[in-house]
XYZ file of C-alpha atoms in Angstrom:
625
model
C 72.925 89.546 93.009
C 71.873 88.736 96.261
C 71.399 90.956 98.961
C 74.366 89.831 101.319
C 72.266 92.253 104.215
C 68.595 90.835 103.510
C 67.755 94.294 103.242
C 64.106 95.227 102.678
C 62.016 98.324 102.486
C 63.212 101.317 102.143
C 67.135 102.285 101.761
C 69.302 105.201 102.127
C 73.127 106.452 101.954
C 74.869 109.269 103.444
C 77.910 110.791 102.857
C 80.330 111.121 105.946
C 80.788 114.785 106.771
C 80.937 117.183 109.377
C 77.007 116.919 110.075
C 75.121 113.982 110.095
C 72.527 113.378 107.728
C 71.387 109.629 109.339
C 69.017 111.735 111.328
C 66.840 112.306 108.283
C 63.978 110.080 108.422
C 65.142 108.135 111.704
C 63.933 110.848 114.196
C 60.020 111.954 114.637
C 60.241 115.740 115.589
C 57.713 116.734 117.462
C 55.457 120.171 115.700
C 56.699 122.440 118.809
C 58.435 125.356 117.291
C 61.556 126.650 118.868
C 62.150 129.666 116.885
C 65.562 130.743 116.942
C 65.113 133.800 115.992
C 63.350 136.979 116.808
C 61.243 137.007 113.665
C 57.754 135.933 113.933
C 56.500 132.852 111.685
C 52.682 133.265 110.508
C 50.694 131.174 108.621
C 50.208 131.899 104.862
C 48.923 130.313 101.956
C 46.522 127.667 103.713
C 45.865 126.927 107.904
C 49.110 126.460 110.267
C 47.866 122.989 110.866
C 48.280 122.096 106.900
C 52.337 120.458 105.939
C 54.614 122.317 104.190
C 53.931 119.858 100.924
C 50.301 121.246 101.499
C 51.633 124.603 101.117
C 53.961 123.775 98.229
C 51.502 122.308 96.395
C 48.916 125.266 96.881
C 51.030 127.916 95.293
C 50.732 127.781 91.528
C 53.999 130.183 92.186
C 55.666 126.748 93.317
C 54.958 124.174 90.464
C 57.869 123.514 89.101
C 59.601 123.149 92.356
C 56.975 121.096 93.742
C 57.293 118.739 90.544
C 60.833 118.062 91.140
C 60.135 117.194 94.593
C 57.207 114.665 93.914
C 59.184 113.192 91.238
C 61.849 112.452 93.782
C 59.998 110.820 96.146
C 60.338 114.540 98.747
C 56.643 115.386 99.048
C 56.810 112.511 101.289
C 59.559 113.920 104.053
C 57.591 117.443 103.151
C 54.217 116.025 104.349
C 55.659 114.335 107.319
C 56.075 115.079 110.911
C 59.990 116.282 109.869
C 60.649 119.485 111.243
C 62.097 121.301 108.271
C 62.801 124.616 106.814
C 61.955 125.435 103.085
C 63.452 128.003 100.770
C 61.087 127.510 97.532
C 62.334 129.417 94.489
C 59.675 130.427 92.230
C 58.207 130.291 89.041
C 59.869 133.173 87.374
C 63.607 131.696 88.490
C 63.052 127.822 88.253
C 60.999 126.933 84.938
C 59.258 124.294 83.800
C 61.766 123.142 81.161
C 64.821 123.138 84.208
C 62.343 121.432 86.231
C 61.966 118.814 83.397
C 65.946 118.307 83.250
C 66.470 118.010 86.680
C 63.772 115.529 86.764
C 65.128 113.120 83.791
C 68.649 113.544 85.459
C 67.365 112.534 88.696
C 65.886 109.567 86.872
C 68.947 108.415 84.850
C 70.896 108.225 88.008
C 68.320 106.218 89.892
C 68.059 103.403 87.379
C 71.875 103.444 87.083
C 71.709 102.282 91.066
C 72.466 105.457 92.852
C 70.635 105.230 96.047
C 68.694 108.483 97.079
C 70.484 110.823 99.278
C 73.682 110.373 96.414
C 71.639 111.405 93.611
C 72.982 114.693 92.704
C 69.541 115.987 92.277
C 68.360 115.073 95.537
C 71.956 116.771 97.149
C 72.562 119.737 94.715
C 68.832 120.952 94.415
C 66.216 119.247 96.842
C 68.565 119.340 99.510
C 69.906 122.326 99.227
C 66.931 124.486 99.322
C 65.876 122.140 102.833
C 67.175 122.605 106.164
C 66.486 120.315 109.474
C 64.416 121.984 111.973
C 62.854 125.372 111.568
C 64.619 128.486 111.024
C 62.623 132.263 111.085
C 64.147 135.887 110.200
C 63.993 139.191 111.421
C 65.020 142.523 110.677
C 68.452 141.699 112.446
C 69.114 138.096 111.187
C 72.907 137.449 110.762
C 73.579 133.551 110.901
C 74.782 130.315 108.877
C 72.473 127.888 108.736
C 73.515 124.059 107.231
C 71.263 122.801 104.766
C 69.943 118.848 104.614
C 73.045 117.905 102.039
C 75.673 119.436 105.140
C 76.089 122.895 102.813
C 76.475 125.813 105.600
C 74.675 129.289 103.661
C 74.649 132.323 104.974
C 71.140 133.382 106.380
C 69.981 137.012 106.593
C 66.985 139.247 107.341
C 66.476 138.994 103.340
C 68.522 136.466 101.845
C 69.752 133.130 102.095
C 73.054 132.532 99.891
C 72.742 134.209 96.575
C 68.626 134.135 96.718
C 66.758 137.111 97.365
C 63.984 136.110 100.170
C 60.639 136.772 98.193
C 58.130 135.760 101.809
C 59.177 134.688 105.017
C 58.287 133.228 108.088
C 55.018 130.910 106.784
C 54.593 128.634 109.413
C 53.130 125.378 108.781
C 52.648 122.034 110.890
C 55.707 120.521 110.397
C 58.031 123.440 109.475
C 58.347 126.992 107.952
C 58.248 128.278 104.472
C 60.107 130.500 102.593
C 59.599 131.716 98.719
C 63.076 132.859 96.875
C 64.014 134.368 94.069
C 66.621 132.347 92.987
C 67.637 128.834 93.013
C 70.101 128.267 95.645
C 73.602 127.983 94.162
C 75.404 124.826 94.878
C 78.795 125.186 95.845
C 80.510 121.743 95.672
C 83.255 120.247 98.187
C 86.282 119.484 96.632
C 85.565 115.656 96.245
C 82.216 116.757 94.773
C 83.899 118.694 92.166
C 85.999 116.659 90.863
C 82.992 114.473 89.466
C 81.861 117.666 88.095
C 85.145 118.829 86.248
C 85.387 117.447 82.460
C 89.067 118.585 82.554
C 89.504 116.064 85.255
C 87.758 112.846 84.293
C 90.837 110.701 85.035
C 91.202 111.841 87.970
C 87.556 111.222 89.112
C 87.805 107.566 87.283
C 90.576 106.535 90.501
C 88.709 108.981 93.733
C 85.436 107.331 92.433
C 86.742 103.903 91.305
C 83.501 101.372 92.674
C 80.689 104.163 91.762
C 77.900 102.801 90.003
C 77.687 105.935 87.613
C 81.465 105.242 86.710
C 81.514 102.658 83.669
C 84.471 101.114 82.099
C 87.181 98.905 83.395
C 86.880 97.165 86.045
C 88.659 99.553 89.095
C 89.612 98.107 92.398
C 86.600 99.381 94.889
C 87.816 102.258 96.473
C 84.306 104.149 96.726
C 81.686 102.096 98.428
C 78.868 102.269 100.690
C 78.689 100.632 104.253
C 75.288 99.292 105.971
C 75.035 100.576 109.334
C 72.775 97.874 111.183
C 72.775 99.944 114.298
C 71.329 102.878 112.190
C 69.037 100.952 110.785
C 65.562 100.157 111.607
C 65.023 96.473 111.893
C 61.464 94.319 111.045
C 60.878 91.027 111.401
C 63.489 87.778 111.489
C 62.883 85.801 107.978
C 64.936 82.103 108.367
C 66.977 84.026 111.190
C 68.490 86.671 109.917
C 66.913 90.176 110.433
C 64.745 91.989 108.005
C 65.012 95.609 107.656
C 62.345 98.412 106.953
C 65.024 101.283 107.369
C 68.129 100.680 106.255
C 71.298 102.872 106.466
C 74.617 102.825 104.465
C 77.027 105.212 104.601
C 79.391 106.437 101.797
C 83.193 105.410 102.373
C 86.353 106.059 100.078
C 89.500 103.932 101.554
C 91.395 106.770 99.855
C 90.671 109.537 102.194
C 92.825 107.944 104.613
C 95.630 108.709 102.230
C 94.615 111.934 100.593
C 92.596 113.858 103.420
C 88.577 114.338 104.190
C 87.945 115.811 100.564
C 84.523 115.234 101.774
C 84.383 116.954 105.287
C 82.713 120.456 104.941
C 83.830 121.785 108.012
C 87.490 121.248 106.588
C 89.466 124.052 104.844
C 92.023 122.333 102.377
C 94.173 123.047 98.769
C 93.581 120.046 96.193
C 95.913 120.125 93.310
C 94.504 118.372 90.738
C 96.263 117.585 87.393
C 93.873 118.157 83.985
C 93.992 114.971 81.838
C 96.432 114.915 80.214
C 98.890 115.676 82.702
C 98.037 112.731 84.481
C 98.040 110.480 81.450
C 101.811 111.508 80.620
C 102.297 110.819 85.262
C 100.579 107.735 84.542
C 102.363 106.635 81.239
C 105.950 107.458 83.297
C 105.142 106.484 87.299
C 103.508 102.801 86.134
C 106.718 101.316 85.149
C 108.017 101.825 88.944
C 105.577 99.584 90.196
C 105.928 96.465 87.692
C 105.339 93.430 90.354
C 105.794 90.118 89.590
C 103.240 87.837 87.675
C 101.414 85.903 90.489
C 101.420 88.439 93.126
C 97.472 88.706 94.631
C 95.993 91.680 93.445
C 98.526 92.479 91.133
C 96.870 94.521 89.080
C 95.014 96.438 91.772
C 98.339 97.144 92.914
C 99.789 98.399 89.961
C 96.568 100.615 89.518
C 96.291 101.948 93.097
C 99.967 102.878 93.893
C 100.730 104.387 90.137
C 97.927 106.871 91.023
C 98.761 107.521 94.265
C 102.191 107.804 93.293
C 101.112 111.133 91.661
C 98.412 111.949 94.254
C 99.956 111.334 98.111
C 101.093 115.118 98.571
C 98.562 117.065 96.508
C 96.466 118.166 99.907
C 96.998 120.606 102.069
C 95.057 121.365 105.056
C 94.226 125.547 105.761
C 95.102 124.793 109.254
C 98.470 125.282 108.482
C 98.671 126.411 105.820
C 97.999 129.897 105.973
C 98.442 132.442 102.690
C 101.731 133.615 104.795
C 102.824 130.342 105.509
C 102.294 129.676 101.547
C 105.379 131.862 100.948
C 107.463 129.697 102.286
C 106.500 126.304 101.722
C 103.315 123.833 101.499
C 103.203 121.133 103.706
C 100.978 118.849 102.886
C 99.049 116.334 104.378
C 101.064 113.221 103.874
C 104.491 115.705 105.217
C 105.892 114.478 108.412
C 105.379 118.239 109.991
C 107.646 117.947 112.900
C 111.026 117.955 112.543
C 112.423 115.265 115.687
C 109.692 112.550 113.840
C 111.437 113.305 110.081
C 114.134 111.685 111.918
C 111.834 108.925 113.617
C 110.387 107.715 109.876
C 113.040 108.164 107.612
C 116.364 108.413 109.547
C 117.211 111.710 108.403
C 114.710 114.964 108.508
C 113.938 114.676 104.859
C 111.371 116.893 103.727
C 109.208 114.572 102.007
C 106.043 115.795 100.811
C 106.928 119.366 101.419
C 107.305 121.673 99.039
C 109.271 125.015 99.746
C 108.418 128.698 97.487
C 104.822 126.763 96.192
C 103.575 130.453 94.924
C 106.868 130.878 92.943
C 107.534 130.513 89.445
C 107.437 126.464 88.936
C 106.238 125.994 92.172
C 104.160 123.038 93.495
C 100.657 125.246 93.704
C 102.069 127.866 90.725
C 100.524 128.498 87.404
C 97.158 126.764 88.411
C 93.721 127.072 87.620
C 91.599 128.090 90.963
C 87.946 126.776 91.675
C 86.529 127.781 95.144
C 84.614 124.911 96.907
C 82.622 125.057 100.126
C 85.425 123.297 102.140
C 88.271 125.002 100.278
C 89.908 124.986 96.471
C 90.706 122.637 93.956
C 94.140 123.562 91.986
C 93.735 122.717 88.464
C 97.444 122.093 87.530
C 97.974 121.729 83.564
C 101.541 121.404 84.183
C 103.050 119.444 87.095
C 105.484 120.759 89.280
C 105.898 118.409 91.730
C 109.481 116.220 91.478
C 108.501 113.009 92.002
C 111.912 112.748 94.759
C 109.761 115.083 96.757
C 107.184 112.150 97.180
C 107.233 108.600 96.543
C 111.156 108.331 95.013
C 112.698 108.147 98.374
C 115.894 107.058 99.998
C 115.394 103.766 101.350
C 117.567 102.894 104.743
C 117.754 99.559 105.303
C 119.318 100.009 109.353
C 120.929 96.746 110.030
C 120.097 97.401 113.921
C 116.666 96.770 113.328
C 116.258 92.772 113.356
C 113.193 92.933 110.766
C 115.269 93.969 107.811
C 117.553 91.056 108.949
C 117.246 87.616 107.000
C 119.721 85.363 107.855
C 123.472 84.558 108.469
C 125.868 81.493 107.330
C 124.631 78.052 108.768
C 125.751 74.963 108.318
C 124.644 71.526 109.554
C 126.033 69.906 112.817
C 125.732 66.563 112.454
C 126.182 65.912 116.285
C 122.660 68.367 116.789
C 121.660 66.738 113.807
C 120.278 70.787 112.668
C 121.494 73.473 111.232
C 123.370 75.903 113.527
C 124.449 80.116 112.815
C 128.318 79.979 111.932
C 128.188 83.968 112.772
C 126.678 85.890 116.088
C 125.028 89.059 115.415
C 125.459 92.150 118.083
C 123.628 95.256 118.492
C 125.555 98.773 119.104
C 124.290 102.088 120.277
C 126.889 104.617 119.847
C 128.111 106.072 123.408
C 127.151 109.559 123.749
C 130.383 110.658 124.582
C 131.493 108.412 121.592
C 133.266 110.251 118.559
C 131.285 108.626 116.099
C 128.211 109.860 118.472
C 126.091 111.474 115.551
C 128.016 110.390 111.975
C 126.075 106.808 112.193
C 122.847 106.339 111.240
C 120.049 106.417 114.002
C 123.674 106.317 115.984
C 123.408 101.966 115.763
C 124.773 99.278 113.767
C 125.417 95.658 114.136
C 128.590 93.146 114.953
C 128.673 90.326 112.856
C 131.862 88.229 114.222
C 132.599 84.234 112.811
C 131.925 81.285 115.087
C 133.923 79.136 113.113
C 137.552 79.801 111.286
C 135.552 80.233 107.691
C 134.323 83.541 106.197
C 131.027 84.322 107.015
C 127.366 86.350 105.136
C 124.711 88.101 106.399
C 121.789 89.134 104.429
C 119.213 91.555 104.621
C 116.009 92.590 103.257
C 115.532 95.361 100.741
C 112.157 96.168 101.223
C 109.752 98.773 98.939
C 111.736 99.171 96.079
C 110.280 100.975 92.892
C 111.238 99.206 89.263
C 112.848 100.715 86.625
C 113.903 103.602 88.733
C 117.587 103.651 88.972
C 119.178 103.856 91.727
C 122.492 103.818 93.898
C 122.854 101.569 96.527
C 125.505 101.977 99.635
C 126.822 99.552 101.851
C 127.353 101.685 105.149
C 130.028 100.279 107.579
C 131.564 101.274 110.600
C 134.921 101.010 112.186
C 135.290 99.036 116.003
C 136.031 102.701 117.840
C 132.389 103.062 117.390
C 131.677 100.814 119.400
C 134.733 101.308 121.914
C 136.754 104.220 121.939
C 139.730 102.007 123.167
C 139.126 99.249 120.954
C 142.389 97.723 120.202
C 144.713 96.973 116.508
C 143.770 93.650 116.614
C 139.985 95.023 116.853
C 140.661 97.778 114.311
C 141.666 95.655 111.169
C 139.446 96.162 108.104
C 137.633 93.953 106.442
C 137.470 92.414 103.217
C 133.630 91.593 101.873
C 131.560 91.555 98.823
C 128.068 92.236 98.133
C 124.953 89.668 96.109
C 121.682 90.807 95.431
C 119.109 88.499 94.542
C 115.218 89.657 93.592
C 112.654 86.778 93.459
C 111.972 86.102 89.784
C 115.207 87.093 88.396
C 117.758 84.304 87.201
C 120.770 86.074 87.581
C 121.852 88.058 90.783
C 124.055 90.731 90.829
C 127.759 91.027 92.417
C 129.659 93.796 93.494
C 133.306 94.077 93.076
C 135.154 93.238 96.168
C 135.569 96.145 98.706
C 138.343 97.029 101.393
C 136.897 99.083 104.545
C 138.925 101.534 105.988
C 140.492 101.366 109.396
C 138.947 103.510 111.964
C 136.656 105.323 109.951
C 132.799 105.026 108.217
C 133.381 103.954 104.961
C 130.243 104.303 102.132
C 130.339 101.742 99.909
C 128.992 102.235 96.680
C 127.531 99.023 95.884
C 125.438 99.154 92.878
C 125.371 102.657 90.683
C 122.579 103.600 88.568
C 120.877 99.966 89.461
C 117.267 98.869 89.087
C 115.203 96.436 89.774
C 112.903 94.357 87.230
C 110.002 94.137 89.482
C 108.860 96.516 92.534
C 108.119 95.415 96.171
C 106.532 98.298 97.646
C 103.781 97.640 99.764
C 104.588 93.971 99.976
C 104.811 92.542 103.299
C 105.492 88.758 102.184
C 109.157 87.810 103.272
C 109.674 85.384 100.173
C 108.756 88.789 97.769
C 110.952 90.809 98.765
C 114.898 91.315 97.594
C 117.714 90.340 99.429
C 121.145 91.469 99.764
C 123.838 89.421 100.731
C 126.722 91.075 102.992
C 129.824 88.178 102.841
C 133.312 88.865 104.637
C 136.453 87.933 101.561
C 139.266 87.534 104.090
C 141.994 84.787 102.544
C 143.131 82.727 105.908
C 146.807 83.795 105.838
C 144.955 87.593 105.999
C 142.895 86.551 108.497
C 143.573 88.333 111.719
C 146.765 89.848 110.467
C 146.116 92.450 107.775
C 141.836 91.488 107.771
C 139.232 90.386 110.248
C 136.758 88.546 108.917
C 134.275 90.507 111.763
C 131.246 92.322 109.484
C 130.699 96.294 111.199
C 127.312 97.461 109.841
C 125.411 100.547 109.607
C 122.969 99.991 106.760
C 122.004 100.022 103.745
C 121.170 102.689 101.262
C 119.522 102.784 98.390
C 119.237 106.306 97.173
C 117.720 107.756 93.432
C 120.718 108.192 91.274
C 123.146 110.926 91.921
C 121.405 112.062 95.351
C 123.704 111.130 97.308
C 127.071 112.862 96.889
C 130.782 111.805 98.310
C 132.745 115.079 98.288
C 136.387 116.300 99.158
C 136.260 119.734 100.045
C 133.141 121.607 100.016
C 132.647 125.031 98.449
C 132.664 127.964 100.337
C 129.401 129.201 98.472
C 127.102 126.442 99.388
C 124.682 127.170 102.796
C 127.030 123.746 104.975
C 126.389 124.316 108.698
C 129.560 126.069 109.939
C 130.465 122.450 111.979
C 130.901 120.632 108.699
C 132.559 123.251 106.548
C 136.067 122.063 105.115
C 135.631 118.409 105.842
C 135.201 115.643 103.873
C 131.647 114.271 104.127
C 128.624 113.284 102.746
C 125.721 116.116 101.365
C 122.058 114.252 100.967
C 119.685 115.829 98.760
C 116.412 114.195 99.396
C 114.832 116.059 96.807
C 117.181 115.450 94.047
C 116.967 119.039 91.805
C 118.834 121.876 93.410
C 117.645 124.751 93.756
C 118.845 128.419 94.575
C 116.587 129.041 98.200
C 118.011 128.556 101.284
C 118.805 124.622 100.712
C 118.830 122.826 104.218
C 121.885 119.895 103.517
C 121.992 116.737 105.947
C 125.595 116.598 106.354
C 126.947 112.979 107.650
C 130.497 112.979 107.984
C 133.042 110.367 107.616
C-alpha cells in the first residue's frame, strides 16, 4: 500500500498515557548528572566515559539481557547520548533459553507489522527494566520511579519492584547501571490485559478491532495509530510533500471515549469483563436489537459496534468515586449520569441508568467475579452476567413534543391561490405556570397546542428516534388537558378530543393503527398506544430524517361533535416508548411499597427504569394524573 504520509526513515508509536513516551529518541540529554538522590553513582565495570551498552556488553553476567536488547534494535538508545537508568537482571534469573523466546516473540510481532514501542517485548521487558534520566540509591531511598513503557515501580535502597538490587549506582556516560536479581515483573493496565487473557479473546477481538496482530474478519477500525507531523522530525521535500527521518504515531482506540482511559496509568478504575462465552450468549441475544435496514452505510459496522457496546457501555468504573464504601451501596459507572438535577436534563426523569445499586451483593453487577490486579486498577472477570440490560442500553425513550426536532410535520394541503402547499394546523408551545396545578405532573413541565386552521380534522407527526428491534415495547401517547395551560381555561376550551394514532417505519409495507382513543376532560390522560410492540429494524444512532420512524398523531372528531361534545384541538405531552411492562397505570397503591408520602393513595403512574424489582430501598418516579 502506499504510504499516504511519505514517511521515511525511521518510525515509532506510542501509546497515550499519563507520561509521555514521544520524548524517547526526540530529545538529546545532555551527560550532566542530576542525581536525585543522596546515593553516590561510581563507575564500575569499564571508565565513566564508556555507554551503558559498553557496560552491558562487558559483563558476561549480562548476556542474555544484552542479547535481547541487540536483537531489538536497544543497544542503539543504550549507546546513545539518552540519559537513562538500567536495572539489568542477571544471568542466574534471565537464561539463555528465555532470552531466546523473548527474542523469536519479539520477531513474530515485528514481521506481523507491529511498530517498535507496541511490541510487547520492547514494552513488557526492554522497557520495563529502562527508565528516562538517571536515578541513584541510598541507604534511605523511598520513591516511585516510572519506567520507559509509563509503569510507576517502587524504588528502594535495595530493590526496585519485586527485584532484589544485586549493584548499584555504576555510573556511565550516558546513564547509571544497576544489576538485579530478578526480571522485573510486568504488571499490565487493564487494556493491556485483556490481550493477555485467553478467557477473554472476544472481548479483545472488539477493544483491539484494527490491530495488526488480530486476524480474522474484517472489524471496523477501532484501534489505530495516528502520525503526529509536529512530533515528527522532518527531511527533505521529495515532489512537495515532506519527507520524514523521525516519524511519530500515536496509538488511538475511538472506544475509550465510550468505555474510559483503560490505557491511562495514572487512572484507578473496575473493568468487568465477561469470559467468552458469556459474551457469545450477550452477543447471540443483544444483535437482534440492532437489525438496520439493508442499504444503510456502514451497516454492518453498525450492527457490530453497537451489539458490543450494548453489553460494554457501563462495565467501568472510575476509583474516584468509587470507593470500597461507596461499593456497598451502588457502582456508578462511567457512562452514569452522576448528578441527580442532569438525570433529569438527559432523560426527563432521574433514571438511574448505568448505575447499579448493592454491586457486592449476591447477583450483583461486580458479584461472583474473578479479580486480576492491574497497574491502573482491576479487571472483573464475570462468568455470569449480572447486569439487566434495562439498566443500560433498553431505555425509555421520550419523544417531548415541545422540542421542535422530534417534530415532522402537520396536515397541508395545496392553496391554489399561493399556488404551494400551506399548514392546515398551528403548533404552540406551553410551559406549565409555576403556580399551575399541573406544575410538576407533565413532562419537562411542556407540551404543545395543535389547534385546526381550517373546519377539517387535522395530524401531526413526530419522530421516533433510536429505537432497538425486536425488543418489545409499550408505547404511550401522553396528552394534556387546556387547564395546563390556563387555570381558567373555559368548557368550550376543556372538551376532549377524539384522535388516533399511525406508525410508519421506513421499509415496512404495512403501518400500524391504534384503536381510536377519547381523552379525558381536565386531566393527563396516558394513552397506551401500542403494547408489547416492536420494530423490524432499529434506528439508534441514525441521524438521517428519512430513517427514522414516524408516528402520526390525527384528531377523529365527526363535524356534528365538533365543538360540542369534541374539539378537534391536539394537547400534547409526548411520547413514550417504554420496555414492556415498565411502566405501570395503578389505582390505589399499596401501603407496603417505599411511594413518597405526597403520592400515597392516589392514582398515578410508578416508572421502573430498571425493569426487575427488587427488595432495597427502590426510589419510584411517581407522575400523577
Amino acid at each position: 500500500m502506499k504510504n499516504p504520509f511519505n514517511i521515511s526513515g525511521r518510525t515509532k508509536v506510542t501509546m497515550v498515557t499519563g507520561y509521555c513516551l514521544l520524548v524517547i529518541g526526540l530529545t538529546a540529554c545532555t551527560d550532566k548528572w542530576d542525581d536525585h538522590y543522596e546515593g553516590q553513582a561510581t563507575a564500575q565495570y569499564g571508565m565513566s566515559d564508556n555507554t551503558l551498552w559498553q557496560a552491558i556488553k562487558a559483563n558476561p553476567q549480562l548476556s542474555n539481557f544484552a542479547s535481547v536488547a541487540e536483537a531489538c534494535g536497544f543497544d542503539r538508545t543504550l549507546n546513545s547520548a539518552q540519559v537513562l537508568t538500567v536495572f539489568a537482571p542477571t544471568n542466574d534469573c534471565f537464561s539463555k533459553d528465555q532470552a531466546q523466546e523473548l527474542i523469536a516473540r519479539y520477531q513474530t510481532e515485528k514481521a506481523n507489522g507491529t511498530l517498535e514501542n507496541d511490541n510487547t517485548v520492547m514494552k513488557e521487558f526492554i522497557q520495563n527494566h529502562v527508565a528516562l534520566f538517571n536515578f541513584s540509591v541510598s541507604g534511605h531511598t523511598n520513591d516511585s520511579i516510572r519506567m520507559m513503557n509509563g509503569k510507576k515501580l517502587p524504588l528502594l535502597s535495595n530493590k526496585l519492584g519485586n527485584a532484589s538490587l544485586l549493584s548499584k549506582n555504576a555510573l556511565y556516560s550516558n546513564g547509571i547501571l544497576f544489576t538485579v536479581d530478578n526480571t522485573v515483573e510486568f504488571l499490565p493496565n487493564v487494556f493491556e490485559y485483556i490481550r493477555k487473557d485467553a478467557d477473554l479473546d472476544s472481548l479483545r477481538a472488539f477493544l483491539y478491532s484494527g490491530d495488526p496482530l488480530i486476524s480474522g474478519r474484517s472489524y471496523p477500525q477501532f484501534y489505530y495509530k495516528e502520525f503526529m507531523p509536529s512530533l515528527s522530525v522532518a527531511g527533505s521535500i521529495k515532489d512537495g510533500k515532506t519527507q520524514y527521518l523521525d516519524s511519530v504515531f500515536i496509538q488511538r482506540n475511538r472506544l475509550f471515549e465510550t468505555l474510559g482511559n483503560l490505557h491511562v496509568e495514572d487512572s484507578a478504575y473496575i473493568f468487568l469483563a465477561p469470559t467468552n462465552e458469556e459474551w457469545s450468549k450477550l452477543v447471540e441475544e443483544y444483535e437482534p436489537y440492532f437489525n438496520y435496514r439493508e442499504g444503510i452505510d456502514k451497516r454492518d459496522s453498525l450492527v457490530y459496534r453497537n451489539t458490543r457496546l450494548a453489553i460494554m457501555k457501563g462495565t467501568t468504573f472510575s476509583r474516584t468515586f468509587n470507593t470500597d464504601e461507596a461499593l456497598r451501596d451502588s457502582a456508578m459507572s462511567v457512562n452514569c449520569v452522576r448528578e441527580y438535577a442532569m438525570r433529569s436534563l438527559t432523560w426527563g426523569q432521574p433514571f438511574e441508568y448505568y448505575q447499579y445499586y448493592k454491586p457486592m451483593n449476591q447477583n450483583g453487577a461486580l458479584a461472583d467475579t474473578e479479580v486480576i490486579r492491574c497497574s491502573n486498577g482491576e479487571v472483573r472477570k464475570a462468568s455470569h452476567w449480572n447486569i439487566d440490560k434495562r439498566m443500560t442500553f433498553d431505555q425509555y425513550i421520550v419523544v417531548e413534543a415541545e422540542y421542535s426536532s422530534n417534530r415532522k410535520d402537520v396536515r397541508r394541503a395545496y392553496d391554489a391561490q399561493l399556488k404551494d402547499s400551506v399548514n392546515l394546523a398551528t403548533v404552540t408551545e406551553y410551559v406549565v405556570p409555576t403556580d399551575n396545578a399541573f406544575r410538576g405532573r407533565v413532562w419537562d413541565n411542556g407540551f404543545i397546542e395543535v389547534e385546526p386552521t381550517v373546519s377539517d380534522n387535522i395530524y401531526i407527526n413526530f419522530y421516533l428516534t433510536n429505537v432497538l428491534s425486536n425488543i418489545p415495547y409499550d408505547i404511550y401517547l401522553v396528552t394534556v388537558p387546556a387547564l395546563a395551560s390556563d387555570s381558567n381555561a373555559t368548557i368550550a376550551q376543556r372538551l376532549p378530543t377524539k384522535l388516533r394514532c399511525t406508525i410508519s417505519s421506513p421499509g415496512v409495507k404495512k403501518d400500524y393503527k391504534s384503536v381510536e382513543f377519547s381523552t379525558t376532560p381536565n386531566a393527563i390522560d396516558y394513552l397506551l398506544v401500542a403494547e408489547n410492540y416492536t420494530f423490524d429494524y432499529c434506528t439508534y444512532g441514525l441521524t438521517s430524517a428519512n430513517m427514522q420512524t414516524v408516528m402520526e398523531v390525527e384528531s377523529r372528531v365527526m363535524n356534528a361533535e365538533n365543538d360540542v361534545s369534541f374539539s378537534r384541538t391536539l394537547r400534547i405531552d409526548c411520547i413514550l416508548l417504554v420496555p414492556h411492562g415498565s411502566l405501570q397505570l395503578v389505582d390505589a397503591l399499596p401501603a407496603s411499597e417505599p411511594i413518597a408520602p405526597s403520592a400515597q393513595g392516589k392514582p398515578g403512574v410508578l416508572l421502573y427504569p430498571h425493569g426487575q424489582y427488587t427488595d432495597r430501598d427502590y426510589k419510584y418516579w411517581y407522575m400523577l394524573r
